[in-house]
Amino acid sequence: MSCIFCKIISGEIPGEMLHQDDEIVAFRDINPRAPIHILIVPRKHIAAMNEMADSDLPLLGKMAGVAKQLAKAEGISERGYRLVVNCGLEGGQSVPHLHMHLLGGRQLSGKMA
Ligand code: 5GP
Ligand code: ZN
């Protein structure tokens, strides 16, 4: 298994874990683009949005639920935050294991990128 996020999920390499349940984990991004930058990741290895089976789609709702919970725990709920899922080359995806970014703690650009 060469997937970096699978290795973090299994504990083979360290991650600053903020949430772990049966299906979802969350850890801080190693290269934060904002004061709060957390990755919300399904335990199941799904390479990208494009690879999600219809039966996997409820995971996205669970990821969003964890993101909302973490935004509150990190104290950025009221100020606001951004959730992002990148897919593929032009989407800017660099790690081929589905993940959602939670970004906040500063004024984010009005533009999407
Ligand atoms: P993507 O560009 O695929 O949407 O996001 C991948 C994210 O994973 C990037 O923001 C990158 O900084 C982060 N990342 C890459 N390798 C590691 C790692 O080993 N540990 C952690 N915590 N984050 C990583
Ligand atoms: Zn993986």
PDB file of C-alpha atoms and ligand atoms in Angstrom, residues 3 6 45 97, ligand 2:
ATOM      1  CA  CYS A   3      -1.033   5.665  -0.417  1.00  0.00           C
ATOM      2  CA  CYS A   6      -3.808   5.140   4.001  1.00  0.00           C
ATOM      3  CA  HIS A  45      -9.389   4.138  -0.063  1.00  0.00           C
ATOM      4  CA  HIS A  97      -7.199   9.404  -1.737  1.00  0.00           C
TER       5      HIS A  97
HETATM    6 ZN    ZN B   2      -5.443   5.627   0.405  1.00  0.00          ZN
END
